[in-house]
Short mmCIF file of C-alpha atoms and ligand atoms in Angstrom, two decimals:
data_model
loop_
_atom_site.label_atom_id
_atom_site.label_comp_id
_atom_site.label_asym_id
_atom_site.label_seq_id
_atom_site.Cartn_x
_atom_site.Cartn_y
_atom_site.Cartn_z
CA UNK A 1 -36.40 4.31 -1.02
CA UNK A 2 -35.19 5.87 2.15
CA UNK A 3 -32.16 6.43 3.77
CA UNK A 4 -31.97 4.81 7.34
CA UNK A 5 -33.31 6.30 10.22
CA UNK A 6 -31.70 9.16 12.47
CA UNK A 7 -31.79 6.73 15.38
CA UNK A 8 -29.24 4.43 13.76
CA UNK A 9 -26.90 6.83 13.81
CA UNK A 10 -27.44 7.79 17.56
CA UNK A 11 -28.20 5.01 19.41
CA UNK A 12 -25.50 3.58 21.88
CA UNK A 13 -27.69 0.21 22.20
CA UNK A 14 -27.04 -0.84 18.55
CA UNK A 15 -23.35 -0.99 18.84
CA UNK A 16 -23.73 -4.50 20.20
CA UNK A 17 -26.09 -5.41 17.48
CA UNK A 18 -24.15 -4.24 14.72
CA UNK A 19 -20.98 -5.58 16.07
CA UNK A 20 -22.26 -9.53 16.37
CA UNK A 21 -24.20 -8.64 12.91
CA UNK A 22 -22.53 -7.26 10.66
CA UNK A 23 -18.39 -6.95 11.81
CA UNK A 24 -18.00 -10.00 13.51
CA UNK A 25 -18.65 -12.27 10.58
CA UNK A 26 -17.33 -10.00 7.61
CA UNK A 27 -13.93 -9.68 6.22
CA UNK A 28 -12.14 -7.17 7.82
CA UNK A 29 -8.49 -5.97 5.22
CA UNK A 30 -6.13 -6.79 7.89
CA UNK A 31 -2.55 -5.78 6.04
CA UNK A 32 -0.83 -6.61 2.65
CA UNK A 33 1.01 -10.06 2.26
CA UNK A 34 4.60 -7.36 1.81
CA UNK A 35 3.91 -6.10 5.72
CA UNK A 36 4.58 -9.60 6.91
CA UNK A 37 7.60 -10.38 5.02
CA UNK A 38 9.15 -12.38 7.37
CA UNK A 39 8.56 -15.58 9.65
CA UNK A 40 7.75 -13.98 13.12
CA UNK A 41 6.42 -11.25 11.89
CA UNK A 42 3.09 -10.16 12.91
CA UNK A 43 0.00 -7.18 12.84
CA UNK A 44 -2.54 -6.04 15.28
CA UNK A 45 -5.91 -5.35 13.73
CA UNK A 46 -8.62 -4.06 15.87
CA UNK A 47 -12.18 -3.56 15.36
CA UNK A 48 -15.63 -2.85 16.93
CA UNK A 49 -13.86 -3.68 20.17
CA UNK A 50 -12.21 -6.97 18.89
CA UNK A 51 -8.36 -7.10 18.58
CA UNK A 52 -6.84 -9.65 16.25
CA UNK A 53 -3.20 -10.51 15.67
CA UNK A 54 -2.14 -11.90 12.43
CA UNK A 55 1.30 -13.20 11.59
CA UNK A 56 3.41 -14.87 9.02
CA UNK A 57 4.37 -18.34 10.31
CA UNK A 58 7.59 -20.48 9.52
CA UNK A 59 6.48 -21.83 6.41
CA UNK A 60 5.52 -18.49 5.40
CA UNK A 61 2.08 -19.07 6.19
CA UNK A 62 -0.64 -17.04 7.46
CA UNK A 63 -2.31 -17.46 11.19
CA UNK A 64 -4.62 -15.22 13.18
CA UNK A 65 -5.97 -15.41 15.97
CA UNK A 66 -7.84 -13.14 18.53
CA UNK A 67 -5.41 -10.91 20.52
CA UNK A 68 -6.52 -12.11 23.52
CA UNK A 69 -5.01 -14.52 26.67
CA UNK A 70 -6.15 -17.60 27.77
CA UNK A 71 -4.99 -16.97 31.39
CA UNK A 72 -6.76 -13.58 32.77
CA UNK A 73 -7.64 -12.06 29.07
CA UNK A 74 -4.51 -9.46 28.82
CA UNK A 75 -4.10 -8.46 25.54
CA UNK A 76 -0.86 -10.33 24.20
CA UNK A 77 -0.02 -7.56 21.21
CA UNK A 78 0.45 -3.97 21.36
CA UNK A 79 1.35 -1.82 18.65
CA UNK A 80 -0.89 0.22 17.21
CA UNK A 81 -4.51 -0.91 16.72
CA UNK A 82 -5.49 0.31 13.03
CA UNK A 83 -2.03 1.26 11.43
CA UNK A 84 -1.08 -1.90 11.28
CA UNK A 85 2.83 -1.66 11.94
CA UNK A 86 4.56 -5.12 11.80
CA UNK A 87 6.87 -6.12 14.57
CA UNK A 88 8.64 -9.25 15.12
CA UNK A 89 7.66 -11.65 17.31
CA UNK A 90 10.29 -14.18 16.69
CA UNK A 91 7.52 -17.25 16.23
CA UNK A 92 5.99 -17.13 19.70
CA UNK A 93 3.74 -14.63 20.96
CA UNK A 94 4.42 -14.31 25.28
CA UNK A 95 1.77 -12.75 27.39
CA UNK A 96 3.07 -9.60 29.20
CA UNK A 97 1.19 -10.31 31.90
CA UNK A 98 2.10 -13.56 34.24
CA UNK A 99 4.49 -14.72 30.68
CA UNK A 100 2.07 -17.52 29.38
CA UNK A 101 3.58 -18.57 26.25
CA UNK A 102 1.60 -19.49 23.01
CA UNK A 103 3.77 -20.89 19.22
CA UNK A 104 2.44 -19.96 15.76
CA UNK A 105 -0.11 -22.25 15.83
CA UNK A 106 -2.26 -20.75 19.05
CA UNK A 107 -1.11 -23.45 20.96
CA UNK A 108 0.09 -23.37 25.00
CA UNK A 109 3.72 -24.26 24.83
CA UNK A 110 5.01 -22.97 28.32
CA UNK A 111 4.03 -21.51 31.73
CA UNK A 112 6.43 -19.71 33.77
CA UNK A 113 7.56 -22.08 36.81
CA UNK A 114 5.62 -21.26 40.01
CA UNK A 115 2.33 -21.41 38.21
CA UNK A 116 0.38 -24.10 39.20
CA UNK A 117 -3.24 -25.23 38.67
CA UNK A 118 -5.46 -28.02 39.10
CA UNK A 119 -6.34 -30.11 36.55
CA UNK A 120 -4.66 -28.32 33.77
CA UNK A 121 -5.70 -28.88 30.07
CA UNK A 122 -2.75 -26.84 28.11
CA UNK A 123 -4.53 -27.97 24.82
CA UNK A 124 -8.13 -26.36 26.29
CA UNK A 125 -6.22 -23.11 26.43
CA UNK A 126 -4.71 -22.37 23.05
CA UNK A 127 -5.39 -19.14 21.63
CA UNK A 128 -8.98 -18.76 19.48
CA UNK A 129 -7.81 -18.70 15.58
CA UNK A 130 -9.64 -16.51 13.54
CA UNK A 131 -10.41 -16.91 9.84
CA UNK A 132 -7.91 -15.62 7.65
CA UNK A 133 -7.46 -15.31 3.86
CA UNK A 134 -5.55 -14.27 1.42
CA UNK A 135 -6.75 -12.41 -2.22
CA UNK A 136 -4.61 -11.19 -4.51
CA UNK A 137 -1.80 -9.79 -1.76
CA UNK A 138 -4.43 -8.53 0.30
CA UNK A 139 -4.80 -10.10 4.01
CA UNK A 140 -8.09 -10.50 5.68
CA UNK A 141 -9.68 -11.60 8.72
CA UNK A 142 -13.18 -12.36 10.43
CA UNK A 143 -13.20 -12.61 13.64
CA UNK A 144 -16.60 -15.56 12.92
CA UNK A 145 -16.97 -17.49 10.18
CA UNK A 146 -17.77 -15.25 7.03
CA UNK A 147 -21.32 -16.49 4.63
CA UNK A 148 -18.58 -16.82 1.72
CA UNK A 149 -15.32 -17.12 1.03
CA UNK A 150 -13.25 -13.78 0.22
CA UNK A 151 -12.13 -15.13 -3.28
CA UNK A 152 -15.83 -15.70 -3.86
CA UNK A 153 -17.06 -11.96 -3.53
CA UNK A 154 -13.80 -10.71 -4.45
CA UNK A 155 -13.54 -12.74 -7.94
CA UNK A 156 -17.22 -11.85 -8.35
CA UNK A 157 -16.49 -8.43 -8.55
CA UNK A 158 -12.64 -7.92 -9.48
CA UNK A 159 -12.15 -10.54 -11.69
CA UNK A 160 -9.95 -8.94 -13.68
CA UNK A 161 -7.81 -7.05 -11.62
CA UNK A 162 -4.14 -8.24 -11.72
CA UNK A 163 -2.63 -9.31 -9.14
CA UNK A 164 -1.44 -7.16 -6.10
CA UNK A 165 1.46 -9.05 -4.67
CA UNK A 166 3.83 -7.26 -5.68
CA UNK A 167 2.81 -4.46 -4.41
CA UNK A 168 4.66 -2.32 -1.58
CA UNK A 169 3.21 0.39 0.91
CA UNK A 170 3.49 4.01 -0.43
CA UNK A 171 2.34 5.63 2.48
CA UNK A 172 2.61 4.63 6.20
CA UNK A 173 -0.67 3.47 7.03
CA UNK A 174 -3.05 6.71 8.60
CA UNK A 175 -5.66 6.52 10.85
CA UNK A 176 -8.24 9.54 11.30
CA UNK A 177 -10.43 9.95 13.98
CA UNK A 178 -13.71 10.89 12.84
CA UNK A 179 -16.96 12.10 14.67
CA UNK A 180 -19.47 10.68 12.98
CA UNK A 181 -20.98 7.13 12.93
CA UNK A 182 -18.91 4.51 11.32
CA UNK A 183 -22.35 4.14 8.95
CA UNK A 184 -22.42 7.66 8.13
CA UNK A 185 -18.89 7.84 6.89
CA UNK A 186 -19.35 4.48 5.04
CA UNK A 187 -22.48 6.55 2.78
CA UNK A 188 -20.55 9.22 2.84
CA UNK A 189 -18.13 7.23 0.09
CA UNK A 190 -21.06 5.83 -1.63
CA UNK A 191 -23.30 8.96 -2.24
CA UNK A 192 -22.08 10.58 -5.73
CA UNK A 193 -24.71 13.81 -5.48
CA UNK A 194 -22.49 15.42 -3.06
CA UNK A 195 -19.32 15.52 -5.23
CA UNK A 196 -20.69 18.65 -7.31
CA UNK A 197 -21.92 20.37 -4.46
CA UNK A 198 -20.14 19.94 -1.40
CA UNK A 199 -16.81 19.33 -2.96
CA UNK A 200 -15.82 21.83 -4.88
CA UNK A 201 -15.32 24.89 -2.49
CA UNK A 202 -13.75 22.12 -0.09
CA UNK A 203 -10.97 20.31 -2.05
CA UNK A 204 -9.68 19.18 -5.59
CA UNK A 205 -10.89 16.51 -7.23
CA UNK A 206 -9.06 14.05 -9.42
CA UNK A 207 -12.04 11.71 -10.74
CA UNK A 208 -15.03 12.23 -11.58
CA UNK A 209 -18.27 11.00 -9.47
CA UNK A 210 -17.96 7.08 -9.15
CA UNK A 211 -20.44 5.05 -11.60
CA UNK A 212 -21.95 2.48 -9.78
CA UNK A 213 -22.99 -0.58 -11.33
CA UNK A 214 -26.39 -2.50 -9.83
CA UNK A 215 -26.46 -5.66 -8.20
CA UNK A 216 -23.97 -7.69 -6.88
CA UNK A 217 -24.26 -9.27 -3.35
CA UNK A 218 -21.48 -8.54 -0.46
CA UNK A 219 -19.27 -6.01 -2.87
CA UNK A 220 -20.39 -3.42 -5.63
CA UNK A 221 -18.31 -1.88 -8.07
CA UNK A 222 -17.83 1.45 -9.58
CA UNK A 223 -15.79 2.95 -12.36
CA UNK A 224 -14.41 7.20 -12.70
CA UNK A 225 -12.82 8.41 -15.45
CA UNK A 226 -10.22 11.41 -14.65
CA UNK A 227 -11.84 14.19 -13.75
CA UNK A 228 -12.11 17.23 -16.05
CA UNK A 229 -10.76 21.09 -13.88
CA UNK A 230 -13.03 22.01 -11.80
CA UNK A 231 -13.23 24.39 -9.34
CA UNK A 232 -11.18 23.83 -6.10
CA UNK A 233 -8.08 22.84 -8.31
CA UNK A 234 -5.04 22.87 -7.09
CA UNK A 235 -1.33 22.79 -8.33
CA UNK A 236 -1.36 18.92 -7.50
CA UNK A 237 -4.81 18.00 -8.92
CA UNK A 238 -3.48 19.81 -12.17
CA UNK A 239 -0.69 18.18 -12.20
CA UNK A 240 -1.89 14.86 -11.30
CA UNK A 241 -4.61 14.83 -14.16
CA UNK A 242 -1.58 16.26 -16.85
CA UNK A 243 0.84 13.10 -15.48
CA UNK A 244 -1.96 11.07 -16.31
CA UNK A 245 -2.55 12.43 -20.13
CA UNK A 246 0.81 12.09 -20.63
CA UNK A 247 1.15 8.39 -19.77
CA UNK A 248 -1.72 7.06 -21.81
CA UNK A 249 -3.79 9.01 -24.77
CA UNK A 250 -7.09 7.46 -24.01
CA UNK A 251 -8.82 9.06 -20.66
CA UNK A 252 -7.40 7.52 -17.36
CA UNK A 253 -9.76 5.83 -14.64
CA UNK A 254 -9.82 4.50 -11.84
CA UNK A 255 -11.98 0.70 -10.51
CA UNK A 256 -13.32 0.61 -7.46
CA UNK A 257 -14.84 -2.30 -5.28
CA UNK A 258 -16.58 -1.72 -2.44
CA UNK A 259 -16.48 -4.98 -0.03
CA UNK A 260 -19.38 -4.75 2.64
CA UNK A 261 -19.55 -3.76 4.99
CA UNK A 262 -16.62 -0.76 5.07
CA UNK A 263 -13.91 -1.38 3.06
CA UNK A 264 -13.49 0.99 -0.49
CA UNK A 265 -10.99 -0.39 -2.63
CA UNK A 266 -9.69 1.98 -5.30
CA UNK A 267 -6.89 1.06 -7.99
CA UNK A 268 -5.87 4.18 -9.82
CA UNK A 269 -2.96 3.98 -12.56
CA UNK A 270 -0.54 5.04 -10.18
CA UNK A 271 -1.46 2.64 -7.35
CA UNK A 272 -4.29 0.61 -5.19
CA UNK A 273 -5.97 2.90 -1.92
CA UNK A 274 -7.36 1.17 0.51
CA UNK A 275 -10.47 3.29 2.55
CA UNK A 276 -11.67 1.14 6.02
CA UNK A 277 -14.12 2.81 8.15
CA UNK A 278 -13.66 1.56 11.64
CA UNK A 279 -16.55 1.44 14.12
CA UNK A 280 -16.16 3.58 17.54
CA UNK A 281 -18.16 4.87 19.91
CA UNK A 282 -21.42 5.81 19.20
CA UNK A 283 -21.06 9.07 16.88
CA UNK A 284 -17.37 8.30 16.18
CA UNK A 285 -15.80 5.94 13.73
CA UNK A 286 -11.93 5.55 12.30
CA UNK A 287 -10.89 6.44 8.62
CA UNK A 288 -8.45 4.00 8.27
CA UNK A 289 -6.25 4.76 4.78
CA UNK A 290 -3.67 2.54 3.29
CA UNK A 291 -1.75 2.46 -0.17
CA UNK A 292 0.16 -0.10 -2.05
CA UNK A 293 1.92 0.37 -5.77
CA UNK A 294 3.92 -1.67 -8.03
CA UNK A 295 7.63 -0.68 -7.62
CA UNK A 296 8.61 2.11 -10.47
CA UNK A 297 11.05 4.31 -9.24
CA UNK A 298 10.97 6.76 -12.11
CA UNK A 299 10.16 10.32 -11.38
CA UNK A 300 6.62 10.71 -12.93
CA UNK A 301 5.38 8.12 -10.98
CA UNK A 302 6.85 9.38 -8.07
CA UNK A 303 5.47 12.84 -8.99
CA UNK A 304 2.50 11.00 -9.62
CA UNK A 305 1.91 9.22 -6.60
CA UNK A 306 2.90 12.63 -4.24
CA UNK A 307 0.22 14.92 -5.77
CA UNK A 308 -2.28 11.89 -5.59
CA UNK A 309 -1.66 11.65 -2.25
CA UNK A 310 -1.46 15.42 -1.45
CA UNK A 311 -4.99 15.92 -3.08
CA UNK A 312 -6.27 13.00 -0.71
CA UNK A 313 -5.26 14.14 2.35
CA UNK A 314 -7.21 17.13 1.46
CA UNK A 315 -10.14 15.19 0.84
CA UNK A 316 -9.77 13.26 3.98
CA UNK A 317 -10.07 16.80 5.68
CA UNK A 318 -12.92 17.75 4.25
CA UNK A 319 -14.91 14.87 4.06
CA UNK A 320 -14.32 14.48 8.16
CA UNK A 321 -15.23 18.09 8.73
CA UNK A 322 -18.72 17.82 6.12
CA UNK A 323 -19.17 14.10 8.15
CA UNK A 324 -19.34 16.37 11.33
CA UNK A 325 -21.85 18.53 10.18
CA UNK A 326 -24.11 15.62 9.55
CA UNK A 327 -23.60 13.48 12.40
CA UNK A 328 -24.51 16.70 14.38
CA UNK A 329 -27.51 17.39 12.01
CA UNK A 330 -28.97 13.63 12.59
CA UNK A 331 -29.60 14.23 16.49
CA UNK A 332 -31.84 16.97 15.50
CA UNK A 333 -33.83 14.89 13.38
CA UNK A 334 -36.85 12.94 14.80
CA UNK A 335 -35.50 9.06 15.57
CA UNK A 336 -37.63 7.36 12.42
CA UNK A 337 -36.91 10.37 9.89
CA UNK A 338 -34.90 9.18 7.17
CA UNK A 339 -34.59 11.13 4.05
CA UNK A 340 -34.85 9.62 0.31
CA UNK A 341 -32.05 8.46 -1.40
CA UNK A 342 -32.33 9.27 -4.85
CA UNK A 343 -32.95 6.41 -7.73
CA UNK A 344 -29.63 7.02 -9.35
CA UNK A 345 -27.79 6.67 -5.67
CA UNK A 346 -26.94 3.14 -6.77
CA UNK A 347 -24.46 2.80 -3.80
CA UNK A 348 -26.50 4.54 -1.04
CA UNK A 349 -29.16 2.26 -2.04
CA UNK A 350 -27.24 -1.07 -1.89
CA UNK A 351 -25.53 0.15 1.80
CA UNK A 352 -29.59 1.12 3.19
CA UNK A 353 -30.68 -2.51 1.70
CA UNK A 354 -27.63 -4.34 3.24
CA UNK A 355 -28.23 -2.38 6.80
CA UNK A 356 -31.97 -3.16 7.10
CA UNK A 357 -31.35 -6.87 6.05
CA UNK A 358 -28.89 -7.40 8.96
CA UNK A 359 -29.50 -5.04 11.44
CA UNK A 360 -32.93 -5.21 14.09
CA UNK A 361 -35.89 -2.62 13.01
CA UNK A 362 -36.24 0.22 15.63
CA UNK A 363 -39.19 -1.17 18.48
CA UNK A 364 -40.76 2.11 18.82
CA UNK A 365 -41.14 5.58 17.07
CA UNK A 366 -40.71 7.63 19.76
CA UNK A 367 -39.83 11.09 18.52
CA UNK A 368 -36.67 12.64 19.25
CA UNK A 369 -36.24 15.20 21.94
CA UNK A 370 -34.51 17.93 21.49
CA UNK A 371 -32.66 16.15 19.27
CA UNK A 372 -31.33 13.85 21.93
CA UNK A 373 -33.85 11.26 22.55
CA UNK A 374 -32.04 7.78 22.27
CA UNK A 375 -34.66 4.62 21.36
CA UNK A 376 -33.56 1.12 22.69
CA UNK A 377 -34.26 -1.43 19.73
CA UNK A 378 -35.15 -5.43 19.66
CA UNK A 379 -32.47 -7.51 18.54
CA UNK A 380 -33.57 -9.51 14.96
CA UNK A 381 -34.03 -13.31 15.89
CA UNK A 382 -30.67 -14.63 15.33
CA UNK A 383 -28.31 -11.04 15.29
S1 LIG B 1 -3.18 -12.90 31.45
FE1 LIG B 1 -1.73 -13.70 30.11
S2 LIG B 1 -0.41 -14.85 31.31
FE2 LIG B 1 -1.88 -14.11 32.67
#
């Protein structure tokens, strides 16, 4: 099998495609149930040029709905677009613009005097609700309707996780910039071969190589043990892997689910981190990180949780800075060249097979050009 082709990576004309394809009707991790404690409180989630707003209602329900007005299309929510911060909205969300005022429900509830138009339908202007779900303390959205239910891949796949609600946040949420397409980064978390190779001059390591398992349809999981030393060690990947001997005799691990299309879900003993790869412009994409933990106060954990979190920021580094060199390597490739993946890349394989059944073939096989030549492609009947 082989990888997918350098065009994909390149080509400003697929954004569109892979937008209405693949992000528009996926689940997208919005926030944790714990950063909408409150009635009137609310998030702004944006991606692939969509903004959605989702907020705890009065009877401490969940609503979402695109971030978008009904009167000239100003965006109704600021804050920021992939940390997620909650804010309070006190129940009603009011444009910024000319004041158009929407309740929790979407609906048109009040227009500043003055305003008048003909033939007004209030109810033909409520805001467009999204799809929003709930597993486990986790809060998603799709911005169209999803092939399956979230409990349905989730369960599939995570069964026997516990549950997550009572989780908090452990970090403020962090968003990276990254210059490399959002589908690069995405294989980036599912290729294993690089972990020996590239890692260890570049940063610690704390498990071993994920262990994919086949199948599964919209989500794949993987197990790691804790890793053994290895070179690139540091003070808090030694320390990190000791904390963990000490709290359990039998080797530590960590589960991870991947949920297509960009979401990396990883629950370590000390805590669930949450990996979202964010679609930009073409050649640019947003590492979105996030991470929730059971309370315990007590001072391993808290040792435990620092030096895991130390080590991954030094990860994030270097996986942005190897993602760079490959981006930049692609647009010296010929469009249609696509290296192999190898048969034990369970995860690369499963991401290439997903891709090429959603996304429109290439229309031509022009070569590149100087490693600059962009191909326009055919949209699939129905993308
Ligand atoms: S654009 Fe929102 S009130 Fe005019």
């Amino acid at each position: 099998m082989r990888g997918l082709p350098a065009s994909w990576y390149l080509d400003p004309d697929r954004a569109p495609f892979e937008d209405s394809a693949i992000f528009a009707p996926s689940w997208q991790f919005v926030c944790h149930v714990s950063d909408l404690p409150a009635s009137g409180t609310a998030v702004r989630f944006d991606c692939g040029g969509r903004s959605a707003v989702v907020l705890r209602t009065k009877a401490g329900g969940l609503q979402g709905f695109r971030n978008v007005c009904r009167h000239r299309g100003a965006r109704l929510v600021e804050g920021d677009a992939h940390t997620g911060l909650a804010f309070c909205i006190d129940g009603r969300l009011r444009c910024p613009y000319h004041g158009w005022t929407y309740d929790e429900a979407g609906a048109l509830v009040s227009i500043p005097a003055g305003q008048h138009f003909d033939e007004f339908d209030a109810d033909a202007h409520a805001l467009h609700p999204l799809h929003v779900a709930q597993w486990r303390g986790l809060v998603f959205a799709a911005f169209q309707a999803p092939l399956q239910a979230v409990e349905q891949v989730l369960d599939a796949a995570a069964g026997t996780w516990p549950d997550l609600t009572s989780m908090r946040r452990v970090i403020e949420p962090r968003a990276t910039p990254c210059a490399a397409d959002w589908k690069l980064a995405c294989e980036h978390t599912l290729d294993t071969a690089h972990v020996d190779i590239a890692r260890p001059a570049l940063k610690p390591r704390l498990f071993a190589p994920l262990v994919f398992e086949p199948g599964g349809g919209d989500v794949l999981r993987a197990t790691a043990e804790v890793a053994t030393g290895a070179l690139g060690d540091t003070w808090s990947s030694r320390m990190y892997r000791q904390l963990l001997r000490d709290r359990q005799p039998t080797p530590a691990r960590a589960d991870y689910v991947y949920l297509w299309p960009n979401l990396l879900l990883q629950l370590a003993p000390d805590g669930l981190s949450i990996l979202q790869v964010l679609p930009g412009a073409t050649g640019h994409s947003t590492l979105r990180e996030l991470r929730y933990a059971a309370p315990d106060a007590s001072r391993a954990m808290r040792l435990l949780r620092y030096t895991h979190q130390r080590v991954r920021r030094q990860a994030f580094a270097a996986d942005a800075r190897t993602l760079v060199r490959v981006q930049q390597g692609m647009a010296m490739l010929g469009a249609d060249e696509a290296g192999p993946i190898a048969t034990g890349e369970v995860g690369l394989r499963w991401f290439a097979e997903h891709c090429r059944a959603r996304l429109p073939a290439p229309a031509s096989s022009t070569p590149a050009i100087g490693g600059r030549k962009r191909r326009r492609t055919t949209p699939a009947a129905g993308a």
